[in-house]
PDB file of C-alpha atoms in Angstrom:
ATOM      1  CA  UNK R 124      14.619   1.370 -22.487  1.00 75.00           C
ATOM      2  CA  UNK R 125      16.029  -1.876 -20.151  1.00 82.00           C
ATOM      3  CA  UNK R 126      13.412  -1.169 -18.302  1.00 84.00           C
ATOM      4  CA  UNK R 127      10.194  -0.457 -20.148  1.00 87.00           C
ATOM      5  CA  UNK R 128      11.784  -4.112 -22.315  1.00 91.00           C
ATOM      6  CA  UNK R 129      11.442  -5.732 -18.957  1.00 91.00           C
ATOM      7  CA  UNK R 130       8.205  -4.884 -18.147  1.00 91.00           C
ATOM      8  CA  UNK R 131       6.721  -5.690 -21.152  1.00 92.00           C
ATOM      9  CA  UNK R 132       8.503  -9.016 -21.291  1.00 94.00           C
ATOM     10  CA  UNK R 133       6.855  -9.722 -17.539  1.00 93.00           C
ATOM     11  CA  UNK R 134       3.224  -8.604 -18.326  1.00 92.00           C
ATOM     12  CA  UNK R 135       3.511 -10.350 -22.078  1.00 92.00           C
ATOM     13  CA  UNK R 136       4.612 -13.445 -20.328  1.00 92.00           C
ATOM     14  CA  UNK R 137       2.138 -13.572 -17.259  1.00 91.00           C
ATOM     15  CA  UNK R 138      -1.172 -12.410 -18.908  1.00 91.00           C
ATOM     16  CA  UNK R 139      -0.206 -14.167 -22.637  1.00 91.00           C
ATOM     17  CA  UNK R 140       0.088 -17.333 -20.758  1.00 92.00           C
ATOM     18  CA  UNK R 141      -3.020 -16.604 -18.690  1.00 87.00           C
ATOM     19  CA  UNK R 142      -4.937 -15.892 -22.170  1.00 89.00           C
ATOM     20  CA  UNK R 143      -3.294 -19.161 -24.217  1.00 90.00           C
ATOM     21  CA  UNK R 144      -4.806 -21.281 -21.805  1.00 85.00           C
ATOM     22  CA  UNK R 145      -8.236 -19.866 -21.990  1.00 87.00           C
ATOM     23  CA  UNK R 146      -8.249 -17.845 -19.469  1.00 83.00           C
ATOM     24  CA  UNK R 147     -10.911 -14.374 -19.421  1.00 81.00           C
ATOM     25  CA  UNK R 148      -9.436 -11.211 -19.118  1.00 85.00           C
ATOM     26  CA  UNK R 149     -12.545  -9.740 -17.261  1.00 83.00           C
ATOM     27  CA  UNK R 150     -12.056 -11.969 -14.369  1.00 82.00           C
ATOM     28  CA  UNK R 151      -8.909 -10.245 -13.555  1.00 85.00           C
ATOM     29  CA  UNK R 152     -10.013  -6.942 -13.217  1.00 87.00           C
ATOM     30  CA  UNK R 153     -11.003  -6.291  -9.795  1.00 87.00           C
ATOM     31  CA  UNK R 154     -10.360  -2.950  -8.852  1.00 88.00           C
ATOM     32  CA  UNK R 155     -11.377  -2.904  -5.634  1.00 89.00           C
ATOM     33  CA  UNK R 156      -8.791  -5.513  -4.698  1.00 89.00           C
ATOM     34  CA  UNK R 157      -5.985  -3.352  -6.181  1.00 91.00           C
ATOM     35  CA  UNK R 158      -7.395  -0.456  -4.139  1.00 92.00           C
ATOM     36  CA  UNK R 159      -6.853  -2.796  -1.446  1.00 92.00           C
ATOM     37  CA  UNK R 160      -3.531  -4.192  -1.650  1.00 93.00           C
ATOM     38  CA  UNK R 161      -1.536  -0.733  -3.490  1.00 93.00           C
ATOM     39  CA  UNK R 162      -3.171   1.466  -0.886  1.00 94.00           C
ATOM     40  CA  UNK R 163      -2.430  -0.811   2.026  1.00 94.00           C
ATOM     41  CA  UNK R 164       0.997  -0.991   0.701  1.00 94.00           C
ATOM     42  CA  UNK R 165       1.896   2.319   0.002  1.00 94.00           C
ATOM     43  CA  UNK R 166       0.478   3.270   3.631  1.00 95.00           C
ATOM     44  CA  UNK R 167       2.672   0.823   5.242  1.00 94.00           C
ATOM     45  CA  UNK R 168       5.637   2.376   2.810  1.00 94.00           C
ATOM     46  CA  UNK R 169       4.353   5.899   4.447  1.00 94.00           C
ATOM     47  CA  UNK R 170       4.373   4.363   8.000  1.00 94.00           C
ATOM     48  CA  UNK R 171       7.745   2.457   7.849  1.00 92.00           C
ATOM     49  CA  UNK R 172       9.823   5.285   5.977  1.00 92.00           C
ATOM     50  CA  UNK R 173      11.282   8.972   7.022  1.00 92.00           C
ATOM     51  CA  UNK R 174      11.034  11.713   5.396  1.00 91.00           C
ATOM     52  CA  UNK R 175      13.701  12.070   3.333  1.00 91.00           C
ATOM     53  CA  UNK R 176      13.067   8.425   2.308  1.00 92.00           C
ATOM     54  CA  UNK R 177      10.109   9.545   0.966  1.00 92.00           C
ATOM     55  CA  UNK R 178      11.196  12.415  -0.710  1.00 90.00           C
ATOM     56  CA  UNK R 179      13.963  10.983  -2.186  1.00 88.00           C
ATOM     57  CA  UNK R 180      11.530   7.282  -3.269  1.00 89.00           C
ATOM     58  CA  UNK R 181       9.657  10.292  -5.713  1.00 87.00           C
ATOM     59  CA  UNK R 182      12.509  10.535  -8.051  1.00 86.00           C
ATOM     60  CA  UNK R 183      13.448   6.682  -7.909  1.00 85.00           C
ATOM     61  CA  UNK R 184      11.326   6.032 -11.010  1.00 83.00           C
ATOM     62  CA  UNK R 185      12.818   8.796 -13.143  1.00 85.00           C
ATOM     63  CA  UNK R 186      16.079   7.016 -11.714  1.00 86.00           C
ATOM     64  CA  UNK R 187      15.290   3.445 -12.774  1.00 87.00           C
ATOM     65  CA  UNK R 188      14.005   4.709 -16.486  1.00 85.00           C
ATOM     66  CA  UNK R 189      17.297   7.083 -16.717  1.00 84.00           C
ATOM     67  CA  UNK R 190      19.568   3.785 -15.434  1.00 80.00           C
ATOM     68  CA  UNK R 191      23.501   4.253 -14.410  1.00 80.00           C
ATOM     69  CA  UNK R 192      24.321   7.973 -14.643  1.00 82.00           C
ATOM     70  CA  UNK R 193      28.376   6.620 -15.573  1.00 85.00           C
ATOM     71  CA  UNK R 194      29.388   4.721 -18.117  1.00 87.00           C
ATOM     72  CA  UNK R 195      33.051   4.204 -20.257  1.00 88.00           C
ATOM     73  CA  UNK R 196      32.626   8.075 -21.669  1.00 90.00           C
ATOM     74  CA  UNK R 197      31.661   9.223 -17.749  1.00 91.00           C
ATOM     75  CA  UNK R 198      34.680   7.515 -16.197  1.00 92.00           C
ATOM     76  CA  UNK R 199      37.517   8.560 -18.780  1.00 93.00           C
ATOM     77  CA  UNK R 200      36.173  11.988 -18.735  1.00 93.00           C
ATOM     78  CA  UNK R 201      36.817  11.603 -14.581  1.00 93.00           C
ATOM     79  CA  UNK R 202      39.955  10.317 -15.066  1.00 93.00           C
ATOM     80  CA  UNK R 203      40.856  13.505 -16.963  1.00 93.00           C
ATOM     81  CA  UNK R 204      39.486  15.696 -14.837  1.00 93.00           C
ATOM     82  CA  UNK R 205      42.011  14.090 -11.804  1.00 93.00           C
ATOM     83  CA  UNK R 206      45.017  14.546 -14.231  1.00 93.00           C
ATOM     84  CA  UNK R 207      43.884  18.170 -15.316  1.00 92.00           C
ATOM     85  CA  UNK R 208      44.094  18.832 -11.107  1.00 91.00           C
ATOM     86  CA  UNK R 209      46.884  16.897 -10.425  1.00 92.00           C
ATOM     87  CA  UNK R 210      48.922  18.479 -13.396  1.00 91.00           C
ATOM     88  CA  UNK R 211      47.929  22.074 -12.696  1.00 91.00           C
ATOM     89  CA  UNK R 212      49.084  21.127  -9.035  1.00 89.00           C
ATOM     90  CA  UNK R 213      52.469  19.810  -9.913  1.00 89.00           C
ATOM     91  CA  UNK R 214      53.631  22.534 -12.737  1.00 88.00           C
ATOM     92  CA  UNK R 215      51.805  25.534 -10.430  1.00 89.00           C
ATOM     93  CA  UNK R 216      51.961  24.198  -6.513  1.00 87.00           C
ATOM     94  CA  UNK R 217      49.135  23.593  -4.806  1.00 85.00           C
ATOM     95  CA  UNK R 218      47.897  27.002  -3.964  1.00 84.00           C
ATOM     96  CA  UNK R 219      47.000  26.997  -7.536  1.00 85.00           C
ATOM     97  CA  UNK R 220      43.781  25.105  -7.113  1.00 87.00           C
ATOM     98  CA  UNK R 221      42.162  27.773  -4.741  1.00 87.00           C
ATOM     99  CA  UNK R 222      40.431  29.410  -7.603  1.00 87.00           C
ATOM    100  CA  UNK R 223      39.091  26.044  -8.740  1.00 89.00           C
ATOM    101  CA  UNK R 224      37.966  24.493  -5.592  1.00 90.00           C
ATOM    102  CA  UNK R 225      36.793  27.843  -3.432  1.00 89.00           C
ATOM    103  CA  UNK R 226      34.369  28.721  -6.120  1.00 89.00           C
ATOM    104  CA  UNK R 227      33.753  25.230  -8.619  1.00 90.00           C
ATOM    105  CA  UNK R 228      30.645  26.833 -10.418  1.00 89.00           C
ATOM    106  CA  UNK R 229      33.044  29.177 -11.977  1.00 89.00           C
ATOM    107  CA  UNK R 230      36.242  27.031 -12.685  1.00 89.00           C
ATOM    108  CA  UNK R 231      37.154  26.681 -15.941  1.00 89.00           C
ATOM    109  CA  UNK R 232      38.768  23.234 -15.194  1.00 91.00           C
ATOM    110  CA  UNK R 233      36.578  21.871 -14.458  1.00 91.00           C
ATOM    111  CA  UNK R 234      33.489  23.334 -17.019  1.00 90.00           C
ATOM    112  CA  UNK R 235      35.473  21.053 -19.284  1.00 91.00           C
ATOM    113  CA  UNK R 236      34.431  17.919 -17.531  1.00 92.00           C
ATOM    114  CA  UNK R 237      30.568  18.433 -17.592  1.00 92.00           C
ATOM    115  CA  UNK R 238      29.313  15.370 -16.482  1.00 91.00           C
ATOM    116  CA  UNK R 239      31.790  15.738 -13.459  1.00 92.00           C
ATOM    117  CA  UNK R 240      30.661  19.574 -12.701  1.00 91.00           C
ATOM    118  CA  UNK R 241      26.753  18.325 -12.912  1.00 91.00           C
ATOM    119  CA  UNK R 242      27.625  16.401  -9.960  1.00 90.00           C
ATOM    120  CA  UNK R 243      27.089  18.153  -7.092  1.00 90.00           C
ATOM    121  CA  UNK R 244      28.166  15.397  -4.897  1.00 91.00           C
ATOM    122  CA  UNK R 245      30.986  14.616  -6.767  1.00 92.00           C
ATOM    123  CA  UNK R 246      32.378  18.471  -7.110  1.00 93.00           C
ATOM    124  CA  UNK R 247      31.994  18.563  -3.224  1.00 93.00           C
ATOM    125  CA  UNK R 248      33.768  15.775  -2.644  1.00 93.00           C
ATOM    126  CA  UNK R 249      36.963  16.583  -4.507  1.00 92.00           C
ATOM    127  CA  UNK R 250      36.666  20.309  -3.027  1.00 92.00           C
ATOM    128  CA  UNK R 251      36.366  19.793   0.078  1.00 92.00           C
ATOM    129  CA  UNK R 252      39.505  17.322   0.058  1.00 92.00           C
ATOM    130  CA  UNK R 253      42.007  19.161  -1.735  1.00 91.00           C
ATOM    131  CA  UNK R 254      40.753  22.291   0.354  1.00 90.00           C
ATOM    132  CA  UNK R 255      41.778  20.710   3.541  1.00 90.00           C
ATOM    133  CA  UNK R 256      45.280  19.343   1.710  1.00 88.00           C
ATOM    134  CA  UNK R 257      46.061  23.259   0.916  1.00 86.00           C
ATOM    135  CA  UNK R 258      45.365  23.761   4.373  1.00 85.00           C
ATOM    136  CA  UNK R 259      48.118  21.883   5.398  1.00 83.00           C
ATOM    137  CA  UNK R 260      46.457  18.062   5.686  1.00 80.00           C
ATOM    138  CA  UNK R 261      48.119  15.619   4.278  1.00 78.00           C
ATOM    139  CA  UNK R 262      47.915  12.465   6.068  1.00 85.00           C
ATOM    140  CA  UNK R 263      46.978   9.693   4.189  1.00 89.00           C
ATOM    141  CA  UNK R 264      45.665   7.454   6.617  1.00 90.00           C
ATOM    142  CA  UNK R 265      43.631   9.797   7.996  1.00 90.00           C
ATOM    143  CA  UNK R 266      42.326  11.359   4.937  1.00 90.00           C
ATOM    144  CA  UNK R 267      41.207   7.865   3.763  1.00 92.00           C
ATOM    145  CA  UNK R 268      39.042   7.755   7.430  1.00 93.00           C
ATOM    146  CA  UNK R 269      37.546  10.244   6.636  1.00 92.00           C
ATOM    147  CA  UNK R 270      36.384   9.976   3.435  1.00 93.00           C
ATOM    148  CA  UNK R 271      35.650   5.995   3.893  1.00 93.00           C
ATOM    149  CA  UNK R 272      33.198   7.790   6.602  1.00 93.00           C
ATOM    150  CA  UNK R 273      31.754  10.226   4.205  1.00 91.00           C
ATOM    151  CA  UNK R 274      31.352   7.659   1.225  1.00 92.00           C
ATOM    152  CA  UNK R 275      29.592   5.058   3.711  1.00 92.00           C
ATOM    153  CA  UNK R 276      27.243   7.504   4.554  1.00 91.00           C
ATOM    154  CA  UNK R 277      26.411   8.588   1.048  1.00 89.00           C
ATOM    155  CA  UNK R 278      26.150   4.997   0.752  1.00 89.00           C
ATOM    156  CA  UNK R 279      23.234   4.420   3.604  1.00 90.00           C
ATOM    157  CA  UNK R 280      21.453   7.233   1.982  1.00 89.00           C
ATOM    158  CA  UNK R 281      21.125   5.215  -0.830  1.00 89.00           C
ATOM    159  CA  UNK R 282      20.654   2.006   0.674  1.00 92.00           C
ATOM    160  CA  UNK R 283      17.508   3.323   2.444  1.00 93.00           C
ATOM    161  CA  UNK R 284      15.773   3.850  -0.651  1.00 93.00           C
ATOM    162  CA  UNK R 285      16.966   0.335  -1.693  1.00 94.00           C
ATOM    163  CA  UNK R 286      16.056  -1.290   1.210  1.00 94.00           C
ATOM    164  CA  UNK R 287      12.127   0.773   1.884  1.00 94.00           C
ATOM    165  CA  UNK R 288      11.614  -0.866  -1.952  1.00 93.00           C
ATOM    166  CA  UNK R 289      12.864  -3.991  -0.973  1.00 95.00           C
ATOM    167  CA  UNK R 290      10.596  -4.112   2.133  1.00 95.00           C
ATOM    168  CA  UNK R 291       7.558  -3.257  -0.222  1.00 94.00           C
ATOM    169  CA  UNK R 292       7.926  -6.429  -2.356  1.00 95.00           C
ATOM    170  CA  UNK R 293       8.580  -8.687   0.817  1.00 95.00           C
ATOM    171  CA  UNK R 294       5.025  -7.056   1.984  1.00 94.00           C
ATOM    172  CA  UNK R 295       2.958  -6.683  -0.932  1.00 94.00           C
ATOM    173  CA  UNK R 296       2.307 -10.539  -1.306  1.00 94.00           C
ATOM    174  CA  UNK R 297       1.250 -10.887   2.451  1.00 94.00           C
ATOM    175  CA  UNK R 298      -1.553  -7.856   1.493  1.00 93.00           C
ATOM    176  CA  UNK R 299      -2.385  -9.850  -1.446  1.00 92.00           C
ATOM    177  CA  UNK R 300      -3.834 -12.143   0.894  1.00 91.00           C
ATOM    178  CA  UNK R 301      -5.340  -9.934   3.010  1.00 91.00           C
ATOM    179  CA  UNK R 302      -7.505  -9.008  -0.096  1.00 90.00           C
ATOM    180  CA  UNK R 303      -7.988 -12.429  -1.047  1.00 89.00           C
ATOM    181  CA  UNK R 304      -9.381 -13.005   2.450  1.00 88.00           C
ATOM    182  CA  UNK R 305     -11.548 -10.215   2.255  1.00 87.00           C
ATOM    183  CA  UNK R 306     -12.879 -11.349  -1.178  1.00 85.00           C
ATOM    184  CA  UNK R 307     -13.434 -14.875   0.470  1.00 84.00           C
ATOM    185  CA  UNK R 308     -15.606 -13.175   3.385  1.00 84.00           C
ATOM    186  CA  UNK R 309     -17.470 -11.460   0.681  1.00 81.00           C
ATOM    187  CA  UNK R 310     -18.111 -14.386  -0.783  1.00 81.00           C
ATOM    188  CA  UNK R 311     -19.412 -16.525   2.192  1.00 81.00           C
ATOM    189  CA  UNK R 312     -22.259 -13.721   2.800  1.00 80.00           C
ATOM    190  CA  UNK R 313     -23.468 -14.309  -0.194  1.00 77.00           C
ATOM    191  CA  UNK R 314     -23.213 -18.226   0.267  1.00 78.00           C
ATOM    192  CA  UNK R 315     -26.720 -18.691  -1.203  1.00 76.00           C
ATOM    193  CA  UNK R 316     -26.351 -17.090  -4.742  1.00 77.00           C
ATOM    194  CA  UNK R 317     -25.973 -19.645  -7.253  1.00 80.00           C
ATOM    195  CA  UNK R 318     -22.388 -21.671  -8.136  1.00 76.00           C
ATOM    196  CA  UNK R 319     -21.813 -19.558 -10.957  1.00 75.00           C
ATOM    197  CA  UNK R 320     -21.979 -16.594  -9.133  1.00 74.00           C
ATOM    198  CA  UNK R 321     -20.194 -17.697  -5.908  1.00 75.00           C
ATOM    199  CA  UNK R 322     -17.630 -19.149  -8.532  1.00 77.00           C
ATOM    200  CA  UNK R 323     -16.822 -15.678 -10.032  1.00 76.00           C
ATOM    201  CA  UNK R 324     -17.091 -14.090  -6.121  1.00 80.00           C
ATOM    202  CA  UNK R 325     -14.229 -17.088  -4.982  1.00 82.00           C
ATOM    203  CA  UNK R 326     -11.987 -16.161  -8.604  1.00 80.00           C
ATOM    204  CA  UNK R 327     -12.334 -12.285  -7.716  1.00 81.00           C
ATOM    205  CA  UNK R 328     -10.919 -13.415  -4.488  1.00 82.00           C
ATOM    206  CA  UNK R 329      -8.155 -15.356  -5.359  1.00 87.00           C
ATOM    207  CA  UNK R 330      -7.045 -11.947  -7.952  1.00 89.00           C
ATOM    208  CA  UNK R 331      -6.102 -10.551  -4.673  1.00 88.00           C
ATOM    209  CA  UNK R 332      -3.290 -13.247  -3.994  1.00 91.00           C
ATOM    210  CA  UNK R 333      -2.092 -12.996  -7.832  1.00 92.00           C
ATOM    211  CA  UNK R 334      -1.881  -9.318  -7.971  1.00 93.00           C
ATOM    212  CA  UNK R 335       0.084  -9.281  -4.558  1.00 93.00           C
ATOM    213  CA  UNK R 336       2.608 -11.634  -5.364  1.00 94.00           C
ATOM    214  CA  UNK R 337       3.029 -10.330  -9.361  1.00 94.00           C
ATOM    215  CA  UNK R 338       3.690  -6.811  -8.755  1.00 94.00           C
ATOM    216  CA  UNK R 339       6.120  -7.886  -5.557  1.00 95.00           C
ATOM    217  CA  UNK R 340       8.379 -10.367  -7.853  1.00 94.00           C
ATOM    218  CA  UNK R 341       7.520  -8.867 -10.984  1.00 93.00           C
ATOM    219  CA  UNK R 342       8.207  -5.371 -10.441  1.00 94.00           C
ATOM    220  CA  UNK R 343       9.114  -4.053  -7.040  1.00 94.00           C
ATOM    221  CA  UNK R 344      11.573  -6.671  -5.928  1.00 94.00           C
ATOM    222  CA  UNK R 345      13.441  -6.402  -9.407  1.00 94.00           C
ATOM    223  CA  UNK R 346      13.149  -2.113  -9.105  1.00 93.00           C
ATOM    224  CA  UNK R 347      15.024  -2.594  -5.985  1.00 94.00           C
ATOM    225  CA  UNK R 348      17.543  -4.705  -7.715  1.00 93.00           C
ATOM    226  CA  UNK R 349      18.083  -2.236 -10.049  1.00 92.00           C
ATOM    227  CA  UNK R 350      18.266   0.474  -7.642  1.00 92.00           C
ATOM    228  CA  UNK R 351      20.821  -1.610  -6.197  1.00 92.00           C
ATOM    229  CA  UNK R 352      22.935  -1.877  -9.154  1.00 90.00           C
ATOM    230  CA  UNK R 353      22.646   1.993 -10.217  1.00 89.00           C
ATOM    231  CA  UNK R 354      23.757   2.679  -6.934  1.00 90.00           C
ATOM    232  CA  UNK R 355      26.623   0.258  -6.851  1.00 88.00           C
ATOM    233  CA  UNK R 356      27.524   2.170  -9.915  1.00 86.00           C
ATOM    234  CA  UNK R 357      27.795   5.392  -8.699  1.00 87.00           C
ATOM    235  CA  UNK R 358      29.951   4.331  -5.362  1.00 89.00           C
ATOM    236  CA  UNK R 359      32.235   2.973  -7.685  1.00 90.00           C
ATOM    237  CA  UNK R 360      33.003   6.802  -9.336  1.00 92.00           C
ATOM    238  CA  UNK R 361      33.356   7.906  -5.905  1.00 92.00           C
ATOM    239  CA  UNK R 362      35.704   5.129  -4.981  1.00 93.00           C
ATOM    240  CA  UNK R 363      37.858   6.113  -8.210  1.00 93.00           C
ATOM    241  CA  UNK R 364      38.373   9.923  -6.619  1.00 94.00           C
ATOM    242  CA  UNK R 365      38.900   8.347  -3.521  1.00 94.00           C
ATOM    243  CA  UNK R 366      41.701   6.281  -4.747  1.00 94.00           C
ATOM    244  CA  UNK R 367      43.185   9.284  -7.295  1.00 94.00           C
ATOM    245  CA  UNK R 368      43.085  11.587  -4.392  1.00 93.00           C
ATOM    246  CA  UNK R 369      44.831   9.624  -1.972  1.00 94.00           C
ATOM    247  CA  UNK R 370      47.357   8.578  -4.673  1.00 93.00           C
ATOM    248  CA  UNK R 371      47.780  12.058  -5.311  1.00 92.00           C
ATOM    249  CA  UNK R 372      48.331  13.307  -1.671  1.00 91.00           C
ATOM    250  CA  UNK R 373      50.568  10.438  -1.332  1.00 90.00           C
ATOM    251  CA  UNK R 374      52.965  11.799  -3.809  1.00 89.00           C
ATOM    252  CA  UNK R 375      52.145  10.390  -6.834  1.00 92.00           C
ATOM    253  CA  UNK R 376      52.746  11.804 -10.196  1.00 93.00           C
ATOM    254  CA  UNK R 377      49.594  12.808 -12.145  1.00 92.00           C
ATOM    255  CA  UNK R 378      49.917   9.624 -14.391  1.00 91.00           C
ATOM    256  CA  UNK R 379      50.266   7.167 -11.291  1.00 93.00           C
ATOM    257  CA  UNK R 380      47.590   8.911  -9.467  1.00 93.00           C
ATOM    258  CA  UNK R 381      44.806   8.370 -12.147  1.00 92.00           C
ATOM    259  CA  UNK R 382      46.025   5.193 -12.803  1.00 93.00           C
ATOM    260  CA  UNK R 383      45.591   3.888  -9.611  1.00 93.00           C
ATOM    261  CA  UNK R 384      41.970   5.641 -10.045  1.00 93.00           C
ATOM    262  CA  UNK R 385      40.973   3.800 -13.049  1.00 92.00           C
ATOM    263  CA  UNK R 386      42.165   0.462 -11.324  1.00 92.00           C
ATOM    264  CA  UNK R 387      39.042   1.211  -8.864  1.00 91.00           C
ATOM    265  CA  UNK R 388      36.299   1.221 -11.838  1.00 91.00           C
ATOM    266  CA  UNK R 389      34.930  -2.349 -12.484  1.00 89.00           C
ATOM    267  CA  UNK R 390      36.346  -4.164 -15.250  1.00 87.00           C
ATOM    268  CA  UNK R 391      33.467  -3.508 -17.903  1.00 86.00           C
ATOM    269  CA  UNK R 392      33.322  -0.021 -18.060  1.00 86.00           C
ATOM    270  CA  UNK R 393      37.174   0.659 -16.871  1.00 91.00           C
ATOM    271  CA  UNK R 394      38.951   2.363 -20.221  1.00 91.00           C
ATOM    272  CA  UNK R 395      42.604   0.645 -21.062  1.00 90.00           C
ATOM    273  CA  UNK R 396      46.074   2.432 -19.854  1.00 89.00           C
ATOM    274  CA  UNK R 397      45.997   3.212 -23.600  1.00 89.00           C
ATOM    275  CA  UNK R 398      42.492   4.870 -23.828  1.00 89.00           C
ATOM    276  CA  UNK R 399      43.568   6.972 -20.952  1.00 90.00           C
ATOM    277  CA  UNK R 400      46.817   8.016 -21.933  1.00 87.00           C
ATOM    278  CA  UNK R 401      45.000   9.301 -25.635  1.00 87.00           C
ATOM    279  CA  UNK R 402      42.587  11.101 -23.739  1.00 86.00           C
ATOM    280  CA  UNK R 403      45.012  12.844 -21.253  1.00 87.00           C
ATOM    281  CA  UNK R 404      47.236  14.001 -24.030  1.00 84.00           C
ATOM    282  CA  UNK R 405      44.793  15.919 -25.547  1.00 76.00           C
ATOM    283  CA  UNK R 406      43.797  17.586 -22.605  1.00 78.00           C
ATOM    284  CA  UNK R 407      44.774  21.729 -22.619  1.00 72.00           C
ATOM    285  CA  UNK R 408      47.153  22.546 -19.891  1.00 65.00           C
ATOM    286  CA  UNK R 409      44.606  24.055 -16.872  1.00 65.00           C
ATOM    287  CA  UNK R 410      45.234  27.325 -15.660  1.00 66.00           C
TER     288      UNK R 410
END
């Protein structure tokens, strides 16, 4: 919903203040110099990106329109999935969690957490971590390497995506004048039709320049930014396992450990101590 509001706010704005001054709708449309600049620019996104890049730039618009995956709900219902683990670790040992963490799609711990067990990612993570801890690892220091290595990665993943639709908007207005050249050339071979005609010919032009440097700083700069700040959203969940599993491995209790977890949530969509400590006392005992 942000984002449709936002869009309509940016085309309401441009073309209503276009129209109140008298402007004519019909000199805007000029297909041809969309053709241009879109097709140029989606070839260049083609040319400068991977694969996966591209793959993964198909679902970035179901992304933006969905908007953060986490919010308050999605982060206390992490927290209790950490305590739930930690708990059933220190009343059963830690050879308890094998069941959980050797086959996740069937743990009943966690299908109580379902926003945490849709996560592939997420479920991965905290397997593969507390597999290698009932293996016998459990340095700190270089469990937090390693998973500082892991989340940076996940991280560039996403910043590719960020950065290809970043690249786009710093482009597009540079192929708006390309068109607008183009439409200027057009214009000069027909020098001898009459002003009114080489006056519509030089406006058609000049769409080329407008469309380039609208849909750059009206839309594809500001989807990056958003991008940006969905995916800034999910490193911080990440961050909060991070920080509950090393508290955990550590040696702290299950209440310590998750507190030190919510710490790592930003301070608008962290729950209070209190909030927490309702929600974990409610939890059944995990088995």
């Amino acid at each position: 919903m942000r984002l449709l509001i936002g869009i309509v706010i940016v085309i309401g704005a441009v073309i209503g203040g276009y129209l109140g001054v008298g402007g004519h709708m019909y000199v805007l449309w000029q297909p041809f110099e969309f053709v241009i600049i879109l097709g140029a620019a989606i070839g260049a996104y083609v040319i400068g990106n991977t694969g996966p890049v591209l793959k993964q730039t198909l679902g970035v618009f179901a992304t933006l329109f969905k908007g953060p995956k986490y919010n308050k709900a999605a982060y206390v219902e992490l927290l209790g999935m950490q305590f739930s683990l930690y708990k059933l670790v220190q009343s059963k040992g830690i050879l308890a969690l094998e069941q959980h963490i050797e086959n996740p799609a069937e743990s009943t711990l966690f299908a109580r957490f379902p926003t945490f067990a849709n996560n592939h990612h997420a479920v991965e993570f905290v397997c593969d971590y507390l597999r290698m801890v009932t293996l016998g690892s459990n340095n700190v220091h270089e469990m937090e390497a390693l998973m500082d290595e892991e989340l940076e990665t996940h991280h560039q993943e996403n910043e590719r995506v960020v950065n290809a639709m970043q690249a786009l908007a710093d482009g597009t207005p540079a192929l708006g004048i390309v068109a607008a050249v183009l439409g200027v050339i057009h214009t000069m071979g027909a020098i001898s039709e009459p002003p009114e005609v080489l006056g519509h010919m030089i406006g058609g032009a000049l769409v080329g320049t407008f469309f380039g440097v609208f849909v750059a700083y009206g839309f594809f700069g500001p989807f990056a930014q958003s991008l940006r700040n969905i995916y800034e959203a999910e490193d911080k969940y990440f961050l909060s396992l991070k920080v509950g599993l090393l508290a955990h491995i550590s040696g702290q209790v299950p209440v310590m450990a998750i507190e030190f977890a919510r710490k790592a949530l930003m301070s608008e969509d962290r729950p209070s101590f209190a909030e927490i400590d309702e929600a974990t006392a409610n939890l059944p005992a995990a088995t």
